[in-house]
PDB file of C-alpha atoms in Angstrom:
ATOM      1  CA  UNK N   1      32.761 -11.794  -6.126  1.00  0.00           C
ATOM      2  CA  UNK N   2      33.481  -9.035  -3.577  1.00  0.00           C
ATOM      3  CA  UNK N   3      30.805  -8.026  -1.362  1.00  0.00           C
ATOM      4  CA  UNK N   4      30.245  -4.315   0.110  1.00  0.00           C
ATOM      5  CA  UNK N   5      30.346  -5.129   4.188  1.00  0.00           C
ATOM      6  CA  UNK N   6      27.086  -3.673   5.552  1.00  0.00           C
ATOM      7  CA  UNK N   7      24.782  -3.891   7.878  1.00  0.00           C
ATOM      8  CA  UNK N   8      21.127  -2.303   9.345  1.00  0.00           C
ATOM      9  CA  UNK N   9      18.817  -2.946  12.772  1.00  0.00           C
ATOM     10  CA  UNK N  10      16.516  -1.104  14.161  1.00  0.00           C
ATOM     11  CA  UNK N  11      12.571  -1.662  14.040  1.00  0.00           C
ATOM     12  CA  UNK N  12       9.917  -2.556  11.645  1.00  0.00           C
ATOM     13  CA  UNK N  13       6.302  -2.895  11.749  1.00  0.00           C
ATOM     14  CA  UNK N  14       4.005  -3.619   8.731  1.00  0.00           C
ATOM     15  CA  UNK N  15      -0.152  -4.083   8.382  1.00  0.00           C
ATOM     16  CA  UNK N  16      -1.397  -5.919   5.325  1.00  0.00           C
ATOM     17  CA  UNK N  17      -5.171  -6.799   4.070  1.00  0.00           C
ATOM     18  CA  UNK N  18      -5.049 -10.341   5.726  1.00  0.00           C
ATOM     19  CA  UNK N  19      -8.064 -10.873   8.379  1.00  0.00           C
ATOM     20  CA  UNK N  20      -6.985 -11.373  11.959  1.00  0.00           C
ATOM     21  CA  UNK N  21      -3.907 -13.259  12.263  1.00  0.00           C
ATOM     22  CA  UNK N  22      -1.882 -13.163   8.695  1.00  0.00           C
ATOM     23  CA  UNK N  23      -1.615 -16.723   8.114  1.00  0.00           C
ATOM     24  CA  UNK N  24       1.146 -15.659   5.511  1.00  0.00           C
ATOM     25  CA  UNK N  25       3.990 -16.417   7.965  1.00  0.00           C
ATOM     26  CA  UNK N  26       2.669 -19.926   8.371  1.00  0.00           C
ATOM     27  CA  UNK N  27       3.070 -20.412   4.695  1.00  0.00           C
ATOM     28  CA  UNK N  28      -0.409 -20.321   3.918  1.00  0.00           C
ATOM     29  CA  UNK N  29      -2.155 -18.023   1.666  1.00  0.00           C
ATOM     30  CA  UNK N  30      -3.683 -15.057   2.116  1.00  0.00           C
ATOM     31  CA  UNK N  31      -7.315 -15.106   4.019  1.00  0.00           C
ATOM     32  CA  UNK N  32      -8.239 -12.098   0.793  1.00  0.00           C
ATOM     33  CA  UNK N  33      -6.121 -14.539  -1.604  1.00  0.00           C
ATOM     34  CA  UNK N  34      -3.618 -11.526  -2.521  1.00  0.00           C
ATOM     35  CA  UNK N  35      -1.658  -9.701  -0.044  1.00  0.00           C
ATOM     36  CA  UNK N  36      -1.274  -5.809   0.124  1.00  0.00           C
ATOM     37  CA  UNK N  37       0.889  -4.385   2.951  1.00  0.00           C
ATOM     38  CA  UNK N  38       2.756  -1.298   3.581  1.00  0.00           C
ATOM     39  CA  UNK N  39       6.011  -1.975   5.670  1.00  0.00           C
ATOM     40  CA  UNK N  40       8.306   0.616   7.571  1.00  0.00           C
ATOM     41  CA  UNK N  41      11.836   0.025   8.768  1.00  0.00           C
ATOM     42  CA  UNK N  42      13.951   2.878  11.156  1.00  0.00           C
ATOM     43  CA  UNK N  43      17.188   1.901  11.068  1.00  0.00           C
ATOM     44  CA  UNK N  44      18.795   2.946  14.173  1.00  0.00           C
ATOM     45  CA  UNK N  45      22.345   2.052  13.351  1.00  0.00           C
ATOM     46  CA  UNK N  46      23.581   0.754  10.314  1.00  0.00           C
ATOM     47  CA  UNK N  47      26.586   1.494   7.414  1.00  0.00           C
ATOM     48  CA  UNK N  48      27.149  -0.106   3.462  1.00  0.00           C
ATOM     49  CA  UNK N  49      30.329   0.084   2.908  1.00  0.00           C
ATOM     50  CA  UNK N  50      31.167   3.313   4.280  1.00  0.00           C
ATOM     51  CA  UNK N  51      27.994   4.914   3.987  1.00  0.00           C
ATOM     52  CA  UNK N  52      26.599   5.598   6.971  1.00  0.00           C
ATOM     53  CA  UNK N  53      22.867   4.592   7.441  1.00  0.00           C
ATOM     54  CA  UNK N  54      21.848   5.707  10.563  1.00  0.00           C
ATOM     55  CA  UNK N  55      18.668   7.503  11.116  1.00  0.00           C
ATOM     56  CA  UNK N  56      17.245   6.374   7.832  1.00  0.00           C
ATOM     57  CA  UNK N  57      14.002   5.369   7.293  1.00  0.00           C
ATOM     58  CA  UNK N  58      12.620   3.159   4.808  1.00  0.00           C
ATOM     59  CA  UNK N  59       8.943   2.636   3.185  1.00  0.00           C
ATOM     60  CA  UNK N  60       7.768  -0.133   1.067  1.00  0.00           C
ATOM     61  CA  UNK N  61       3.954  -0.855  -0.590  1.00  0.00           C
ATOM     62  CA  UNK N  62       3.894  -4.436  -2.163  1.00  0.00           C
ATOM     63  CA  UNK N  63       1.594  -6.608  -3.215  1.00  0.00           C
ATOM     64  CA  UNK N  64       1.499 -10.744  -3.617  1.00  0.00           C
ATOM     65  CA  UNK N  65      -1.083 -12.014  -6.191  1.00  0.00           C
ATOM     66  CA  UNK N  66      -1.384 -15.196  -3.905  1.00  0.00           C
ATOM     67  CA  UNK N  67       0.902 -17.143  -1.493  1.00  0.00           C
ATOM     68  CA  UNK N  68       3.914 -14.987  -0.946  1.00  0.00           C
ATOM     69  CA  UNK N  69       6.848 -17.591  -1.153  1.00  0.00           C
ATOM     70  CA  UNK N  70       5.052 -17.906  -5.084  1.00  0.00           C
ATOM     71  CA  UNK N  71       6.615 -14.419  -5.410  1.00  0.00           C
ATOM     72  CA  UNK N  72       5.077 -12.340  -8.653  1.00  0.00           C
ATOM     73  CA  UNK N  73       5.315  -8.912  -5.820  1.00  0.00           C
ATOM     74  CA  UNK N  74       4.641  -5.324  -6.912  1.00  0.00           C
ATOM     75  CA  UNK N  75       6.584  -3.183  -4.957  1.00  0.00           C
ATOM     76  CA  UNK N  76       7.169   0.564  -4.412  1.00  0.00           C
ATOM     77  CA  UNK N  77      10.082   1.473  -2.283  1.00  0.00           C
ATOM     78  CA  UNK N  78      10.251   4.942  -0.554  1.00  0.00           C
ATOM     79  CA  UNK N  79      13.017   6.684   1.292  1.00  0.00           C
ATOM     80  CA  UNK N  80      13.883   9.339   3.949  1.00  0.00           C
ATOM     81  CA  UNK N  81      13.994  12.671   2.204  1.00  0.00           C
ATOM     82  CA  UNK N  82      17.246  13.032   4.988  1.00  0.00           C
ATOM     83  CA  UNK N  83      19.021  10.659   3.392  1.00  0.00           C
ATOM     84  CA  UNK N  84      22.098  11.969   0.458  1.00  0.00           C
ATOM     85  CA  UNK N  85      22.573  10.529  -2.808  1.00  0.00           C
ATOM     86  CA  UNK N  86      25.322   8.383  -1.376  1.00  0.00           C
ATOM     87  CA  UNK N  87      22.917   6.891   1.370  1.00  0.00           C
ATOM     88  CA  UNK N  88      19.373   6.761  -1.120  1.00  0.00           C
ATOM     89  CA  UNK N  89      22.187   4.574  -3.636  1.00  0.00           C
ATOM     90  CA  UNK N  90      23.081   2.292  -0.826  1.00  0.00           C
ATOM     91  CA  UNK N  91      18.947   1.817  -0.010  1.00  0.00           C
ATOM     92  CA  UNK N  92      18.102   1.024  -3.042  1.00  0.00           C
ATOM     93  CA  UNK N  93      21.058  -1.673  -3.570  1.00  0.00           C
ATOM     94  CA  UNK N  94      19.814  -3.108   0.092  1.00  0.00           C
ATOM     95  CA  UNK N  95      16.347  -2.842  -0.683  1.00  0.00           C
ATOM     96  CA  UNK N  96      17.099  -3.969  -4.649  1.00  0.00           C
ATOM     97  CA  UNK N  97      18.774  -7.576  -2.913  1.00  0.00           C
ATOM     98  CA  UNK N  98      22.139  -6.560  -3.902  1.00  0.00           C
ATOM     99  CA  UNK N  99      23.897  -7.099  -0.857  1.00  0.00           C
ATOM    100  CA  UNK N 100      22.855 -10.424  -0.812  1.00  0.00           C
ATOM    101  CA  UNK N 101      21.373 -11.851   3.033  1.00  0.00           C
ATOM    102  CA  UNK N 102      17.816 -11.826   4.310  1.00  0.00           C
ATOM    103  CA  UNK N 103      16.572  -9.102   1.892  1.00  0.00           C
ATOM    104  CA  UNK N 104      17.587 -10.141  -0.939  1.00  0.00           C
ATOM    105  CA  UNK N 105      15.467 -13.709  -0.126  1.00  0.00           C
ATOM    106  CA  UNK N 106      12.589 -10.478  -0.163  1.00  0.00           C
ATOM    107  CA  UNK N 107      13.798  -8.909  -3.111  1.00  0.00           C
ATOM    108  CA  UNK N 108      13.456 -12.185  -5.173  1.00  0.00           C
ATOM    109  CA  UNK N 109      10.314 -12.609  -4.634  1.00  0.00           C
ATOM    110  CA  UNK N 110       9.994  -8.911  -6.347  1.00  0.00           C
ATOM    111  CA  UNK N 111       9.060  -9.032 -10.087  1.00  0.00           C
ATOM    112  CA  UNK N 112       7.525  -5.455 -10.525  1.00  0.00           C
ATOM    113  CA  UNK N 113       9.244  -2.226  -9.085  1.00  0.00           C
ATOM    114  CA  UNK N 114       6.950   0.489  -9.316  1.00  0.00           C
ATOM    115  CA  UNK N 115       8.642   3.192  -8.118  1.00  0.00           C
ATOM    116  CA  UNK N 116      11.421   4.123  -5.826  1.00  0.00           C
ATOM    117  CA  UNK N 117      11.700   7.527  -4.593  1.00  0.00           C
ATOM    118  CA  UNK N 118      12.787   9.615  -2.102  1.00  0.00           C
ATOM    119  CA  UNK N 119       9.672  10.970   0.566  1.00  0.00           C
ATOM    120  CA  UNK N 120       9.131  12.523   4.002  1.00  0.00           C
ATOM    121  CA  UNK N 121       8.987   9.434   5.753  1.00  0.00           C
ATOM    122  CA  UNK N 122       7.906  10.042  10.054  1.00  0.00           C
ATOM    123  CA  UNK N 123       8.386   6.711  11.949  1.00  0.00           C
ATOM    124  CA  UNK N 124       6.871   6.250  15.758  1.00  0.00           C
ATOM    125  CA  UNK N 125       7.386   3.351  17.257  1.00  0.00           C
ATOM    126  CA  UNK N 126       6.089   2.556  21.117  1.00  0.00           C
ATOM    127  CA  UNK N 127       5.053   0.059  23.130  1.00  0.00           C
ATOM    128  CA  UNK N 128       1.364   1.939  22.739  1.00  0.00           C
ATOM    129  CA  UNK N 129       0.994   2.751  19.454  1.00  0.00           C
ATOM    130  CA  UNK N 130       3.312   2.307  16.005  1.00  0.00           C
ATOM    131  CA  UNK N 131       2.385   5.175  13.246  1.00  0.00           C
ATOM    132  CA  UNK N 132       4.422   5.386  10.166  1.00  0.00           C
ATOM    133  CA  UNK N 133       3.657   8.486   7.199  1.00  0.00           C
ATOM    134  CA  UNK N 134       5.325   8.227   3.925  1.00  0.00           C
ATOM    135  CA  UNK N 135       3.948  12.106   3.234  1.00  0.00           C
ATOM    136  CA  UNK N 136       1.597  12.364   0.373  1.00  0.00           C
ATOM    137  CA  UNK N 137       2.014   8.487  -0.286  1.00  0.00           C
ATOM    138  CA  UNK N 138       0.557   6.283   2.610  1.00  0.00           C
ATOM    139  CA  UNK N 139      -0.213   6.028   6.324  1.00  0.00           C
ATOM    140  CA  UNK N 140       0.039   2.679   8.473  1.00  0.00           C
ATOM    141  CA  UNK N 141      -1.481   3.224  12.213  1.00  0.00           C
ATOM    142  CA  UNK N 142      -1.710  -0.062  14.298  1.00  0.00           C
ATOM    143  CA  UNK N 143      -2.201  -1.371  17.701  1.00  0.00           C
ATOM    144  CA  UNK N 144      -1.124  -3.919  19.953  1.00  0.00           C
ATOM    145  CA  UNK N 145      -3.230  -6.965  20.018  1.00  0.00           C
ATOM    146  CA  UNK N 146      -4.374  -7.300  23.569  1.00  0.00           C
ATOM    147  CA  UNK N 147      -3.535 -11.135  25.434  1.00  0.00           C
ATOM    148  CA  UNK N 148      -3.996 -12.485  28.467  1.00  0.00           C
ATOM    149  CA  UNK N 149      -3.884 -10.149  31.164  1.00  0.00           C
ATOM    150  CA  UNK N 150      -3.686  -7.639  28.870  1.00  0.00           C
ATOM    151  CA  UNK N 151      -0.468  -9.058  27.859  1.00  0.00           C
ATOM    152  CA  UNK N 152       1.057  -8.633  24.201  1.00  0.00           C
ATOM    153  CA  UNK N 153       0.812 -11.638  21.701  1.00  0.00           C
ATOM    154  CA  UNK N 154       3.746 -12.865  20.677  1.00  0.00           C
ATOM    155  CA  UNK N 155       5.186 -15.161  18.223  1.00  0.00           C
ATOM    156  CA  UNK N 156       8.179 -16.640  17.864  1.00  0.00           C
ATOM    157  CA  UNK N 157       9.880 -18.364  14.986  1.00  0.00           C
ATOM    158  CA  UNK N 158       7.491 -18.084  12.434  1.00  0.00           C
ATOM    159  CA  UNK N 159       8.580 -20.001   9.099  1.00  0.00           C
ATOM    160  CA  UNK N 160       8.008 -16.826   7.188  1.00  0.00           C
ATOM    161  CA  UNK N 161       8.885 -13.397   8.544  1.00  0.00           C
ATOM    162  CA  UNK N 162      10.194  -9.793   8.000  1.00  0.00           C
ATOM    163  CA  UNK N 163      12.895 -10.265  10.467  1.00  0.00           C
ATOM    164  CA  UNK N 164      13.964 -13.238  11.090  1.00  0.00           C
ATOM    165  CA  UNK N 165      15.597 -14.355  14.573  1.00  0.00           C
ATOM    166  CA  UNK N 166      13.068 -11.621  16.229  1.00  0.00           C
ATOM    167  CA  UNK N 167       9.636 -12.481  18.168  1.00  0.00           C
ATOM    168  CA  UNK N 168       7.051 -11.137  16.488  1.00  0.00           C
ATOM    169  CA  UNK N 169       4.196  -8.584  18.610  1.00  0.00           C
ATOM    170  CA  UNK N 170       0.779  -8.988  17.180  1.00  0.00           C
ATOM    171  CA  UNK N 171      -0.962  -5.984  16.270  1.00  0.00           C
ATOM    172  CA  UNK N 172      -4.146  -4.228  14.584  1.00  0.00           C
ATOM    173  CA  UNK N 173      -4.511  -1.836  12.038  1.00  0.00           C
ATOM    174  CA  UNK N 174      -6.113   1.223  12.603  1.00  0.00           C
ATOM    175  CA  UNK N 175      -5.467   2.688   9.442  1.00  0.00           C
ATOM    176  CA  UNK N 176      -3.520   1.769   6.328  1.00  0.00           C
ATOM    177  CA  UNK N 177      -3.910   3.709   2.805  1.00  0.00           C
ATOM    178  CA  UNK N 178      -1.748   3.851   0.098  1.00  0.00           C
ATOM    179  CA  UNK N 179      -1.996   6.203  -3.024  1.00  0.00           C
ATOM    180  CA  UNK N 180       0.658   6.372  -5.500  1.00  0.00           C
ATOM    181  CA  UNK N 181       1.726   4.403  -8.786  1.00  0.00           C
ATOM    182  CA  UNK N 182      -2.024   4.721  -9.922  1.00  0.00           C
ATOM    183  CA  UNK N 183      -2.740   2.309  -6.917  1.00  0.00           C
ATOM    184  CA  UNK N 184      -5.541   3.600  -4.509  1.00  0.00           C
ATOM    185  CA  UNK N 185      -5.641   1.145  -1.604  1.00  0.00           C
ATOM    186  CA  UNK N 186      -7.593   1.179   1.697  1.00  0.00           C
ATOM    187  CA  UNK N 187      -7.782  -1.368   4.596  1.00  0.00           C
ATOM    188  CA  UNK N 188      -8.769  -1.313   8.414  1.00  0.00           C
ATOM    189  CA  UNK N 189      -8.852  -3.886  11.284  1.00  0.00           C
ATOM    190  CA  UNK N 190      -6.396  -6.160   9.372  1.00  0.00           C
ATOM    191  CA  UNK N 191      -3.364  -8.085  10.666  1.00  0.00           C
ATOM    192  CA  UNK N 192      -0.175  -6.057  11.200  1.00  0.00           C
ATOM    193  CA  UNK N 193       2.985  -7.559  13.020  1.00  0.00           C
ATOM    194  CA  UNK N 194       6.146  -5.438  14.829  1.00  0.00           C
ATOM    195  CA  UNK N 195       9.483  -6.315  15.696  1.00  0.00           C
ATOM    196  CA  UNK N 196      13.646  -5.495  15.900  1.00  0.00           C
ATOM    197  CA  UNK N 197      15.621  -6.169  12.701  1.00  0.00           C
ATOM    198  CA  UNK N 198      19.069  -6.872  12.046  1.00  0.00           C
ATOM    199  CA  UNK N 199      20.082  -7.305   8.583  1.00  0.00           C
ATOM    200  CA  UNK N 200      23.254  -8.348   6.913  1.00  0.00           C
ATOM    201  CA  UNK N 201      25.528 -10.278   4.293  1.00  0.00           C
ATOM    202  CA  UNK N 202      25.345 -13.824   5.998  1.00  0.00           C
TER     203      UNK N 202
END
């Protein structure tokens, strides 16, 4: 089987309805038992096949009944209004696990797609502050988790993560809603996590 050469980095950051620390990248269950998040992803740089993917950004609201690696997910997957029919295809096969690599190990975990549609998505990512809008859909707002000496928390090589090969900055949620897909969802204060990406094939 031939597969399409691709590849995507850039940033990520996520919240989710754990308390505190999510213990989820440990491999242990969630401190709510489920897990509802809402991730974003900027890809700075990145092609499938030919089709350029720079620039795009990416939204996703799922949620885990119990321990993630159990799998069981509902997911909703959302991308940049910018992005042509050629380049919302070549999400969705990503996104969908089709190019095999690190997210399709997500995308099996995946047995209910709600939705996936196209949406203004804005993306800031600093050092300060990380705010991502899916317009009309959802709204994730967190902060870094202050260390010692006002330091950021980090962790690194977590058994479980987004992006895998990255440290991980700790952060708060301010705010993160989601409303779509009949789904009305609310949390505040909860874990949320930030790092660089880099997806491919292998």
């Amino acid at each position: 089987m031939t597969t399409t050469d691709w590849s995507v980095e850039g940033n990520y950051f996520e919240s989710c309805s754990c308390d505190n620390l999510c213990p989820c990248i440990l491999l242990a269950d969630p401190t709510v038992g489920s897990c509802t998040a809402l991730v974003g992803w900027s890809i700075e740089k990145g092609h499938y096949g030919d089709v350029s993917l720079d620039g795009i950004k990416v939204g996703v609201w799922l949620q885990s009944p119990g321990n993630l690696t159990a799998g069981n997910w509902r997911l909703a997957l959302y991308v940049d209004e910018n992005a042509d029919d050629a380049q919302f295809s070549a999400i969705g096969a990503l996104w969908s696990g089709e190019g095999g690599g690190h997210l399709a190990v997500i995308a099996s975990l995946v047995s209910n797609v709600l939705s996936v549609k196209k949406a203004k998505i804005s993306f800031e990512s600093t050092a300060e502050k990380k705010h991502l809008v899916i317009d009309g859909v959802g709204e994730n707002e967190i902060y870094p988790m202050e260390g010692e000496e006002g330091k950021p928390v980090i962790i690194s090589s977590p058994p479980l993560a987004v992006a895998p090969g990255n440290p991980i900055t700790v952060h708060v949620s301010k705010t993160a809603k989601y409303t779509d897909n009949g789904i009305d969802w609310y949390d505040s204060g909860k874990a949320a996590l930030a790092s660089p990406f880099q997806y491919g094939p292998g």
